[in-house]
């Protein structure tokens, strides 16, 4: 979501004539788009902006700004210990950043050295802000894109600061979203990922059900019909909004990929209740069973928090048991991080950091072993991979993703970028697959067989 917001801001600046540079040392404008989900993200952004202070001393004309969730949560207080910061712009104001940057640059260029310092802080709510994240710059041969379909969240999980930083749920229209996706496809995009804080609750306050289909399923159907689109993803849903119409979509919509990221957070019903997750571990397991029944071979990934207040050894073991039972293809495991102004931060029985660290380490080993067991049988199989470009780890090789969202590394010519490639998998780890493109004649023979 932050990546998509950053693309929107970059688009608005480039449209004004600004150019990207490789390093902040070359820039006239340096903006940090921030996250507040965990304390580490806050500290990383604050540390980075502190380091940028030396550039401000050497190049006083440079504009520095905080954007996004931390800006929304902290507002003007960010200026107190970082006097070189010129902009603090919240999550509903990304479309105003270009105006604010122009204004800040002009003030810096025209003011006398003894003028008082002026900073812009805008963290107010703005009606209709969900419809302003609609433009983005595409890199050469870019084949995948994120599409924001809504902003905000109404779920109020006790560990989460997002309702404070992103506001209440509000959704764009299906027509708007389809227009954006159609434009992206016309520019070479083959795969889109629909983004929402709880994406499957899209439109529930704005739009009616039709033929017992939720607005989100109606949106999936509309995007699915766009000619030239090869793959459709979405992230992240909430189990509580995963109804039968969405499960049925996996039977009916072949462009919907064979991957579902479905956060569970804990395997303990006691902890789920304390988190205000509004489902039980048993209901989560049953939901996964029904999704797998609708789409054979679907990959399931998840998010898990360890060390939530009140989590005892038995609660943690219940999470481990759920992970073992479901056999996730992968999982993001996080140590609980207190966020100020959230109910969980005030709960008694805060878990010691050493215990959090140990549980995080041990559960990751369980997850990694599950991923390895799932990936090993893929060796020898031929899988469809959408080639996204050069591998970040080894630019001499190419990287793509399977329909199950597994990163796959392979050798090939640059003209494969943007193409759907059949790869014979030769090696697998818990994290990646490695393969070789299947020759066209062999591919035709496989299809004929």
CSV table of C-alpha atoms in Angstrom, one decimal:
chain,number,residue,atom,x,y,z
A,1,UNK,CA,0.0,0.0,0.0
A,2,UNK,CA,2.8,2.4,0.8
A,3,UNK,CA,4.6,1.4,-2.4
A,4,UNK,CA,1.5,2.3,-4.3
A,5,UNK,CA,1.1,5.7,-2.5
A,6,UNK,CA,4.7,6.4,-3.3
A,7,UNK,CA,4.1,5.8,-6.9
A,8,UNK,CA,1.2,8.2,-6.9
A,9,UNK,CA,3.4,11.0,-5.3
A,10,UNK,CA,6.2,10.3,-7.8
A,11,UNK,CA,3.7,10.5,-10.7
A,12,UNK,CA,2.4,13.9,-9.5
A,13,UNK,CA,6.0,15.3,-9.2
A,14,UNK,CA,7.1,13.9,-12.5
A,15,UNK,CA,4.0,15.5,-14.2
A,16,UNK,CA,5.3,18.9,-12.8
A,17,UNK,CA,8.7,18.4,-14.5
A,18,UNK,CA,10.6,16.9,-11.6
A,19,UNK,CA,13.1,14.1,-12.4
A,20,UNK,CA,14.0,11.0,-10.4
A,21,UNK,CA,17.6,10.8,-9.2
A,22,UNK,CA,19.6,7.8,-7.9
A,23,UNK,CA,20.6,9.3,-4.5
A,24,UNK,CA,19.4,11.8,-2.0
A,25,UNK,CA,22.8,13.5,-2.4
A,26,UNK,CA,21.7,14.6,-5.9
A,27,UNK,CA,18.1,15.5,-4.9
A,28,UNK,CA,16.4,18.9,-4.4
A,29,UNK,CA,13.4,17.1,-2.8
A,30,UNK,CA,13.7,14.1,-0.4
A,31,UNK,CA,10.4,12.6,0.8
A,32,UNK,CA,10.1,9.6,3.2
A,33,UNK,CA,6.8,7.7,2.9
A,34,UNK,CA,6.4,6.2,6.4
A,35,UNK,CA,4.8,3.2,8.1
A,36,UNK,CA,3.6,3.0,11.7
A,37,UNK,CA,2.5,-0.7,12.0
A,38,UNK,CA,5.6,-1.5,14.1
A,39,UNK,CA,8.0,0.6,16.1
A,40,UNK,CA,10.9,-0.5,14.1
A,41,UNK,CA,9.4,1.2,11.0
A,42,UNK,CA,9.0,4.5,13.0
A,43,UNK,CA,12.6,4.3,14.3
A,44,UNK,CA,14.0,3.6,10.8
A,45,UNK,CA,12.3,6.6,9.3
A,46,UNK,CA,13.3,8.9,12.2
A,47,UNK,CA,16.9,7.7,11.9
A,48,UNK,CA,17.0,8.2,8.2
A,49,UNK,CA,15.6,11.7,8.4
A,50,UNK,CA,18.1,12.5,11.2
A,51,UNK,CA,21.0,11.4,8.9
A,52,UNK,CA,19.6,13.6,6.1
A,53,UNK,CA,20.1,16.6,8.4
A,54,UNK,CA,23.7,16.9,7.2
A,55,UNK,CA,22.5,17.4,3.7
A,56,UNK,CA,20.3,20.2,4.9
A,57,UNK,CA,23.3,21.9,6.4
A,58,UNK,CA,25.3,21.7,3.2
A,59,UNK,CA,22.4,22.3,0.8
A,60,UNK,CA,19.8,24.6,2.5
A,61,UNK,CA,17.6,24.8,-0.6
A,62,UNK,CA,16.7,21.0,-0.4
A,63,UNK,CA,13.1,20.2,0.7
A,64,UNK,CA,12.7,17.4,3.2
A,65,UNK,CA,9.3,15.8,4.1
A,66,UNK,CA,7.6,13.0,5.9
A,67,UNK,CA,4.6,11.4,4.3
A,68,UNK,CA,2.2,8.6,5.2
A,69,UNK,CA,1.2,6.9,8.4
A,70,UNK,CA,3.9,8.2,10.8
A,71,UNK,CA,3.3,11.7,9.5
A,72,UNK,CA,-0.5,11.2,10.2
A,73,UNK,CA,0.1,9.8,13.7
A,74,UNK,CA,2.7,12.3,14.9
A,75,UNK,CA,1.9,15.4,12.9
A,76,UNK,CA,3.7,18.6,13.9
A,77,UNK,CA,5.6,16.9,16.7
A,78,UNK,CA,8.0,15.5,14.0
A,79,UNK,CA,9.3,19.0,13.6
A,80,UNK,CA,10.5,19.3,17.2
A,81,UNK,CA,13.8,17.4,16.9
A,82,UNK,CA,14.2,17.5,13.1
A,83,UNK,CA,14.3,21.2,12.3
A,84,UNK,CA,15.2,20.7,8.7
A,85,UNK,CA,11.9,19.0,7.9
A,86,UNK,CA,9.7,21.2,5.7
A,87,UNK,CA,6.6,18.9,5.1
A,88,UNK,CA,4.5,16.6,7.2
A,89,UNK,CA,1.8,15.2,5.0
A,90,UNK,CA,-0.8,12.6,6.1
A,91,UNK,CA,-2.4,9.6,4.4
A,92,UNK,CA,-5.3,11.5,2.9
A,93,UNK,CA,-3.2,14.2,1.3
A,94,UNK,CA,-0.8,12.4,-1.1
A,95,UNK,CA,-2.4,14.2,-4.1
A,96,UNK,CA,-1.5,17.6,-2.5
A,97,UNK,CA,2.2,16.8,-2.1
A,98,UNK,CA,3.3,18.3,-5.4
A,99,UNK,CA,1.7,21.6,-4.5
A,100,UNK,CA,3.3,21.6,-1.1
A,101,UNK,CA,6.7,20.8,-2.6
A,102,UNK,CA,6.4,23.7,-5.1
A,103,UNK,CA,5.5,26.0,-2.3
A,104,UNK,CA,8.3,24.9,-0.1
A,105,UNK,CA,10.9,25.2,-2.8
A,106,UNK,CA,9.7,28.7,-3.7
A,107,UNK,CA,9.9,29.8,-0.1
A,108,UNK,CA,13.4,28.5,0.3
A,109,UNK,CA,14.6,30.1,-2.9
A,110,UNK,CA,13.0,33.6,-2.2
A,111,UNK,CA,13.2,34.1,1.6
A,112,UNK,CA,15.9,36.1,3.2
A,113,UNK,CA,18.3,34.1,5.4
A,114,UNK,CA,16.9,35.8,8.6
A,115,UNK,CA,13.3,34.9,7.8
A,116,UNK,CA,11.6,32.7,10.3
A,117,UNK,CA,11.4,29.0,9.3
A,118,UNK,CA,8.1,27.9,7.7
A,119,UNK,CA,6.9,24.2,7.6
A,120,UNK,CA,3.8,22.7,6.1
A,121,UNK,CA,1.8,20.3,8.2
A,122,UNK,CA,-1.4,18.7,6.7
A,123,UNK,CA,-2.9,15.7,8.4
A,124,UNK,CA,-6.5,16.7,8.1
A,125,UNK,CA,-9.2,14.3,6.8
A,126,UNK,CA,-10.3,14.9,3.2
A,127,UNK,CA,-13.6,13.8,1.7
A,128,UNK,CA,-13.0,11.7,-1.4
A,129,UNK,CA,-9.3,11.0,-0.8
A,130,UNK,CA,-9.8,7.3,-1.8
A,131,UNK,CA,-10.3,8.4,-5.4
A,132,UNK,CA,-7.1,10.4,-5.6
A,133,UNK,CA,-4.7,7.4,-5.8
A,134,UNK,CA,-5.3,6.6,-9.4
A,135,UNK,CA,-2.2,7.6,-11.4
A,136,UNK,CA,1.2,6.0,-11.6
A,137,UNK,CA,4.4,6.0,-13.6
A,138,UNK,CA,5.3,2.6,-15.2
A,139,UNK,CA,8.9,1.6,-15.7
A,140,UNK,CA,9.9,0.2,-19.1
A,141,UNK,CA,8.4,-3.3,-19.6
A,142,UNK,CA,6.7,-3.1,-16.2
A,143,UNK,CA,4.3,-6.1,-16.2
A,144,UNK,CA,2.7,-5.9,-12.8
A,145,UNK,CA,1.0,-3.0,-11.0
A,146,UNK,CA,-0.8,-2.2,-7.7
A,147,UNK,CA,-4.3,-0.7,-7.8
A,148,UNK,CA,-5.7,1.0,-4.7
A,149,UNK,CA,-9.4,0.3,-4.4
A,150,UNK,CA,-10.2,1.7,-1.0
A,151,UNK,CA,-8.7,3.5,2.0
A,152,UNK,CA,-9.1,3.0,5.8
A,153,UNK,CA,-10.3,0.3,8.1
A,154,UNK,CA,-13.2,-0.1,10.6
A,155,UNK,CA,-12.1,-3.3,12.3
A,156,UNK,CA,-10.1,-1.8,15.2
A,157,UNK,CA,-7.9,-4.8,16.0
A,158,UNK,CA,-6.5,-4.0,19.4
A,159,UNK,CA,-2.9,-4.1,18.2
A,160,UNK,CA,-3.3,-1.9,15.1
A,161,UNK,CA,-2.9,1.8,14.6
A,162,UNK,CA,-4.2,1.8,11.0
A,163,UNK,CA,-7.7,3.1,11.8
A,164,UNK,CA,-6.0,6.2,13.4
A,165,UNK,CA,-3.6,6.7,10.5
A,166,UNK,CA,-5.7,5.7,7.5
A,167,UNK,CA,-9.2,6.6,8.7
A,168,UNK,CA,-12.5,4.9,8.2
A,169,UNK,CA,-13.3,2.6,5.3
A,170,UNK,CA,-14.1,4.4,2.0
A,171,UNK,CA,-14.1,2.9,-1.5
A,172,UNK,CA,-13.7,3.9,-5.1
A,173,UNK,CA,-16.3,3.0,-7.6
A,174,UNK,CA,-16.0,-0.1,-9.7
A,175,UNK,CA,-16.1,2.1,-12.9
A,176,UNK,CA,-13.1,4.1,-11.7
A,177,UNK,CA,-11.1,1.0,-10.8
A,178,UNK,CA,-11.9,-0.8,-14.1
A,179,UNK,CA,-10.9,2.4,-16.0
A,180,UNK,CA,-7.5,2.4,-14.2
A,181,UNK,CA,-6.9,-1.3,-14.8
A,182,UNK,CA,-7.8,-1.0,-18.5
A,183,UNK,CA,-5.4,1.8,-18.9
A,184,UNK,CA,-2.6,-0.1,-17.2
A,185,UNK,CA,-3.2,-3.2,-19.4
A,186,UNK,CA,-3.1,-0.9,-22.5
A,187,UNK,CA,0.4,0.1,-21.4
A,188,UNK,CA,1.6,-3.5,-21.1
A,189,UNK,CA,0.6,-4.6,-17.6
A,190,UNK,CA,-0.3,-8.3,-17.4
A,191,UNK,CA,-1.1,-8.6,-13.7
A,192,UNK,CA,-2.7,-6.3,-11.2
A,193,UNK,CA,-3.0,-6.6,-7.4
A,194,UNK,CA,-6.0,-4.9,-5.9
A,195,UNK,CA,-5.1,-3.2,-2.6
A,196,UNK,CA,-7.2,-2.4,0.5
A,197,UNK,CA,-6.5,-2.5,4.2
A,198,UNK,CA,-9.2,-5.2,4.4
A,199,UNK,CA,-9.7,-5.6,0.7
A,200,UNK,CA,-12.6,-8.1,0.8
A,201,UNK,CA,-14.7,-5.5,2.7
A,202,UNK,CA,-14.5,-3.2,-0.3
A,203,UNK,CA,-17.7,-1.1,-0.9
A,204,UNK,CA,-19.8,-2.6,1.9
A,205,UNK,CA,-20.9,0.8,3.0
A,206,UNK,CA,-21.3,2.4,-0.4
A,207,UNK,CA,-22.6,-0.2,-2.8
A,208,UNK,CA,-25.4,-2.9,-2.6
A,209,UNK,CA,-25.1,-6.6,-3.0
A,210,UNK,CA,-26.3,-7.8,-6.5
A,211,UNK,CA,-27.5,-11.4,-6.9
A,212,UNK,CA,-26.1,-12.1,-3.4
A,213,UNK,CA,-22.6,-11.1,-4.5
A,214,UNK,CA,-20.7,-8.6,-2.4
A,215,UNK,CA,-19.3,-5.4,-4.0
A,216,UNK,CA,-15.8,-6.9,-3.8
A,217,UNK,CA,-16.9,-10.0,-5.8
A,218,UNK,CA,-18.7,-7.7,-8.3
A,219,UNK,CA,-15.4,-5.8,-8.7
A,220,UNK,CA,-13.4,-9.0,-9.2
A,221,UNK,CA,-15.8,-10.0,-12.0
A,222,UNK,CA,-15.6,-6.6,-13.7
A,223,UNK,CA,-11.8,-6.6,-13.6
A,224,UNK,CA,-11.6,-10.2,-14.7
A,225,UNK,CA,-13.4,-9.2,-17.9
A,226,UNK,CA,-10.7,-6.8,-19.1
A,227,UNK,CA,-9.2,-8.1,-22.3
A,228,UNK,CA,-5.4,-8.5,-22.1
A,229,UNK,CA,-5.3,-8.9,-18.3
A,230,UNK,CA,-3.7,-12.3,-17.5
A,231,UNK,CA,-3.6,-12.4,-13.7
A,232,UNK,CA,-5.6,-10.9,-10.9
A,233,UNK,CA,-4.5,-10.7,-7.3
A,234,UNK,CA,-5.7,-9.0,-4.1
A,235,UNK,CA,-4.4,-8.3,-0.7
A,236,UNK,CA,-5.1,-8.4,2.2
A,237,UNK,CA,-8.5,-9.9,3.1
A,238,UNK,CA,-9.9,-10.5,6.6
A,239,UNK,CA,-11.3,-14.0,7.4
A,240,UNK,CA,-14.5,-12.4,8.8
A,241,UNK,CA,-15.4,-11.0,5.4
A,242,UNK,CA,-14.6,-14.1,3.4
A,243,UNK,CA,-18.1,-15.3,2.4
A,244,UNK,CA,-19.3,-18.0,0.1
A,245,UNK,CA,-19.5,-15.7,-2.9
A,246,UNK,CA,-15.8,-15.0,-2.7
A,247,UNK,CA,-14.9,-18.7,-2.3
A,248,UNK,CA,-17.1,-19.4,-5.3
A,249,UNK,CA,-15.1,-16.8,-7.3
A,250,UNK,CA,-12.1,-19.2,-7.2
A,251,UNK,CA,-14.2,-21.7,-9.0
A,252,UNK,CA,-15.4,-19.3,-11.7
A,253,UNK,CA,-12.6,-16.8,-12.4
A,254,UNK,CA,-9.5,-18.4,-13.9
A,255,UNK,CA,-7.6,-15.1,-13.9
A,256,UNK,CA,-7.8,-15.0,-10.1
A,257,UNK,CA,-4.4,-16.5,-9.2
A,258,UNK,CA,-3.8,-19.7,-7.2
A,259,UNK,CA,-2.7,-17.7,-4.1
A,260,UNK,CA,-4.4,-16.3,-1.1
A,261,UNK,CA,-2.8,-14.3,1.6
A,262,UNK,CA,-5.1,-14.7,4.6
A,263,UNK,CA,-3.8,-13.3,7.9
A,264,UNK,CA,-4.5,-15.5,11.0
A,265,UNK,CA,-2.5,-13.6,13.6
A,266,UNK,CA,-2.8,-16.3,16.3
A,267,UNK,CA,-4.0,-19.9,16.7
A,268,UNK,CA,-5.3,-19.2,20.2
A,269,UNK,CA,-8.9,-18.3,20.6
A,270,UNK,CA,-8.1,-16.4,23.8
A,271,UNK,CA,-5.6,-14.3,22.0
A,272,UNK,CA,-7.8,-13.8,18.9
A,273,UNK,CA,-10.5,-12.5,21.2
A,274,UNK,CA,-8.0,-10.1,22.9
A,275,UNK,CA,-6.9,-9.0,19.4
A,276,UNK,CA,-10.6,-8.4,18.5
A,277,UNK,CA,-10.2,-10.6,15.4
A,278,UNK,CA,-13.8,-11.8,15.6
A,279,UNK,CA,-13.2,-15.4,14.4
A,280,UNK,CA,-11.9,-18.5,16.0
A,281,UNK,CA,-9.0,-20.7,15.0
A,282,UNK,CA,-11.5,-23.5,14.1
A,283,UNK,CA,-13.4,-21.1,11.8
A,284,UNK,CA,-10.1,-20.1,10.2
A,285,UNK,CA,-9.1,-23.7,9.5
A,286,UNK,CA,-12.5,-24.4,8.1
A,287,UNK,CA,-12.3,-21.4,5.8
A,288,UNK,CA,-8.9,-22.6,4.5
A,289,UNK,CA,-10.4,-26.0,3.9
A,290,UNK,CA,-13.3,-24.6,1.8
A,291,UNK,CA,-11.0,-22.3,-0.2
A,292,UNK,CA,-8.7,-25.3,-1.0
A,293,UNK,CA,-11.8,-27.2,-2.0
A,294,UNK,CA,-12.7,-24.5,-4.5
A,295,UNK,CA,-9.3,-24.1,-6.1
A,296,UNK,CA,-7.0,-27.2,-6.1
A,297,UNK,CA,-3.4,-26.4,-5.5
A,298,UNK,CA,-4.0,-22.9,-4.1
A,299,UNK,CA,-1.1,-21.5,-2.1
A,300,UNK,CA,-2.0,-20.1,1.3
A,301,UNK,CA,0.2,-17.5,3.1
A,302,UNK,CA,-0.5,-15.6,6.3
A,303,UNK,CA,0.6,-13.1,9.0
A,304,UNK,CA,1.2,-14.2,12.6
A,305,UNK,CA,2.0,-12.1,15.7
A,306,UNK,CA,3.8,-13.7,18.5
A,307,UNK,CA,4.2,-12.3,22.0
A,308,UNK,CA,0.8,-10.5,22.1
A,309,UNK,CA,-0.1,-9.4,25.6
A,310,UNK,CA,-1.3,-12.3,27.6
A,311,UNK,CA,0.1,-14.9,25.3
A,312,UNK,CA,1.3,-17.8,27.4
A,313,UNK,CA,3.2,-20.9,26.4
A,314,UNK,CA,0.0,-22.8,25.7
A,315,UNK,CA,-1.4,-20.0,23.5
A,316,UNK,CA,1.9,-20.0,21.5
A,317,UNK,CA,1.8,-23.8,21.1
A,318,UNK,CA,-1.8,-23.5,19.8
A,319,UNK,CA,-0.4,-21.2,17.1
A,320,UNK,CA,2.3,-23.7,16.3
A,321,UNK,CA,-0.3,-26.4,16.0
A,322,UNK,CA,-2.4,-24.4,13.6
A,323,UNK,CA,0.6,-23.7,11.4
A,324,UNK,CA,1.5,-27.4,11.4
A,325,UNK,CA,-2.1,-28.3,10.6
A,326,UNK,CA,-2.6,-25.9,7.7
A,327,UNK,CA,0.9,-26.2,6.2
A,328,UNK,CA,1.2,-22.6,4.9
A,329,UNK,CA,3.3,-21.9,1.8
A,330,UNK,CA,4.8,-19.1,3.7
A,331,UNK,CA,4.1,-16.8,6.6
A,332,UNK,CA,5.2,-13.3,7.9
A,333,UNK,CA,5.9,-13.8,11.6
A,334,UNK,CA,6.1,-10.6,13.7
A,335,UNK,CA,6.9,-9.9,17.3
A,336,UNK,CA,4.2,-7.9,18.9
A,337,UNK,CA,5.1,-4.2,18.8
A,338,UNK,CA,3.2,-1.8,21.1
A,339,UNK,CA,1.6,1.1,19.3
A,340,UNK,CA,0.7,4.1,21.3
A,341,UNK,CA,-3.0,4.9,21.6
A,342,UNK,CA,-4.0,1.3,20.8
A,343,UNK,CA,-5.8,-0.9,23.4
A,344,UNK,CA,-3.2,-3.6,23.4
A,345,UNK,CA,-0.4,-1.2,24.5
A,346,UNK,CA,-2.3,-0.7,27.8
A,347,UNK,CA,-3.0,-4.4,28.4
A,348,UNK,CA,-1.5,-6.2,31.4
A,349,UNK,CA,0.8,-9.2,30.9
A,350,UNK,CA,3.0,-7.7,28.3
A,351,UNK,CA,5.4,-10.4,27.1
A,352,UNK,CA,9.1,-10.1,27.7
A,353,UNK,CA,11.1,-9.3,24.6
A,354,UNK,CA,13.4,-12.3,25.0
A,355,UNK,CA,10.4,-14.6,24.9
A,356,UNK,CA,9.0,-12.8,21.8
A,357,UNK,CA,12.3,-13.2,20.1
A,358,UNK,CA,12.5,-17.0,20.9
A,359,UNK,CA,9.0,-17.6,19.8
A,360,UNK,CA,9.6,-15.6,16.6
A,361,UNK,CA,12.7,-17.7,15.8
A,362,UNK,CA,11.1,-21.0,16.6
A,363,UNK,CA,7.9,-20.4,14.7
A,364,UNK,CA,9.9,-19.2,11.6
A,365,UNK,CA,11.6,-22.5,11.6
A,366,UNK,CA,8.3,-24.3,11.6
A,367,UNK,CA,7.1,-22.1,8.7
A,368,UNK,CA,10.3,-22.5,6.7
A,369,UNK,CA,10.1,-26.3,7.1
A,370,UNK,CA,6.5,-26.3,5.8
A,371,UNK,CA,7.5,-24.1,2.8
A,372,UNK,CA,10.4,-26.4,2.0
A,373,UNK,CA,8.1,-29.5,2.1
A,374,UNK,CA,5.6,-27.8,-0.2
A,375,UNK,CA,8.2,-26.6,-2.7
A,376,UNK,CA,10.3,-29.7,-3.0
A,377,UNK,CA,7.7,-31.7,-5.0
A,378,UNK,CA,7.6,-28.9,-7.5
A,379,UNK,CA,11.1,-30.0,-8.8
A,380,UNK,CA,10.6,-31.6,-12.2
A,381,UNK,CA,7.3,-29.9,-12.9
A,382,UNK,CA,6.6,-27.3,-15.5
A,383,UNK,CA,5.1,-24.1,-14.1
A,384,UNK,CA,3.8,-20.9,-15.7
A,385,UNK,CA,5.8,-17.9,-14.6
A,386,UNK,CA,5.2,-14.2,-15.4
A,387,UNK,CA,8.6,-12.7,-16.0
A,388,UNK,CA,8.9,-9.4,-14.1
A,389,UNK,CA,12.5,-8.5,-14.9
A,390,UNK,CA,16.0,-9.0,-13.6
A,391,UNK,CA,16.6,-10.7,-10.3
A,392,UNK,CA,17.5,-8.3,-7.5
A,393,UNK,CA,20.0,-10.8,-6.1
A,394,UNK,CA,21.6,-11.5,-9.5
A,395,UNK,CA,20.8,-9.0,-12.3
A,396,UNK,CA,22.3,-11.4,-14.8
A,397,UNK,CA,19.3,-13.7,-14.3
A,398,UNK,CA,15.6,-13.2,-14.6
A,399,UNK,CA,12.9,-13.3,-12.0
A,400,UNK,CA,9.2,-14.0,-12.2
A,401,UNK,CA,6.3,-15.4,-10.1
A,402,UNK,CA,4.2,-18.5,-10.5
A,403,UNK,CA,0.4,-18.3,-10.2
A,404,UNK,CA,1.0,-19.4,-6.6
A,405,UNK,CA,3.2,-16.3,-6.0
A,406,UNK,CA,6.4,-18.2,-5.7
A,407,UNK,CA,9.5,-16.3,-6.8
A,408,UNK,CA,11.3,-18.1,-9.5
A,409,UNK,CA,14.8,-17.4,-10.8
A,410,UNK,CA,16.0,-18.5,-14.3
A,411,UNK,CA,18.3,-17.7,-17.2
A,412,UNK,CA,16.8,-16.1,-20.3
A,413,UNK,CA,16.9,-13.2,-22.8
A,414,UNK,CA,15.6,-9.8,-21.9
A,415,UNK,CA,12.7,-10.2,-24.4
A,416,UNK,CA,11.1,-12.6,-21.9
A,417,UNK,CA,10.4,-9.7,-19.6
A,418,UNK,CA,6.6,-9.2,-19.5
A,419,UNK,CA,5.9,-12.7,-21.0
A,420,UNK,CA,4.3,-15.7,-19.5
A,421,UNK,CA,7.1,-18.3,-19.6
A,422,UNK,CA,6.8,-22.1,-19.0
A,423,UNK,CA,9.7,-23.1,-16.7
A,424,UNK,CA,10.8,-26.6,-15.8
A,425,UNK,CA,11.7,-26.4,-12.1
A,426,UNK,CA,15.1,-27.8,-11.3
A,427,UNK,CA,15.7,-26.7,-7.7
A,428,UNK,CA,13.6,-25.5,-4.8
A,429,UNK,CA,14.3,-23.9,-1.5
A,430,UNK,CA,11.7,-22.7,1.1
A,431,UNK,CA,11.9,-19.3,-0.4
A,432,UNK,CA,12.5,-19.6,-4.2
A,433,UNK,CA,12.3,-21.9,-7.2
A,434,UNK,CA,15.0,-22.2,-9.9
A,435,UNK,CA,14.2,-23.3,-13.4
A,436,UNK,CA,14.8,-23.4,-17.1
A,437,UNK,CA,12.5,-22.1,-19.9
A,438,UNK,CA,10.8,-24.9,-21.8
A,439,UNK,CA,11.5,-24.7,-25.5
A,440,UNK,CA,8.5,-23.8,-27.7
A,441,UNK,CA,8.4,-27.2,-29.5
A,442,UNK,CA,8.5,-29.0,-26.1
A,443,UNK,CA,5.8,-26.8,-24.8
A,444,UNK,CA,3.5,-27.6,-27.7
A,445,UNK,CA,4.2,-31.3,-27.3
A,446,UNK,CA,3.3,-31.0,-23.6
A,447,UNK,CA,0.1,-29.2,-24.4
A,448,UNK,CA,-0.8,-31.8,-27.1
A,449,UNK,CA,-0.1,-34.6,-24.6
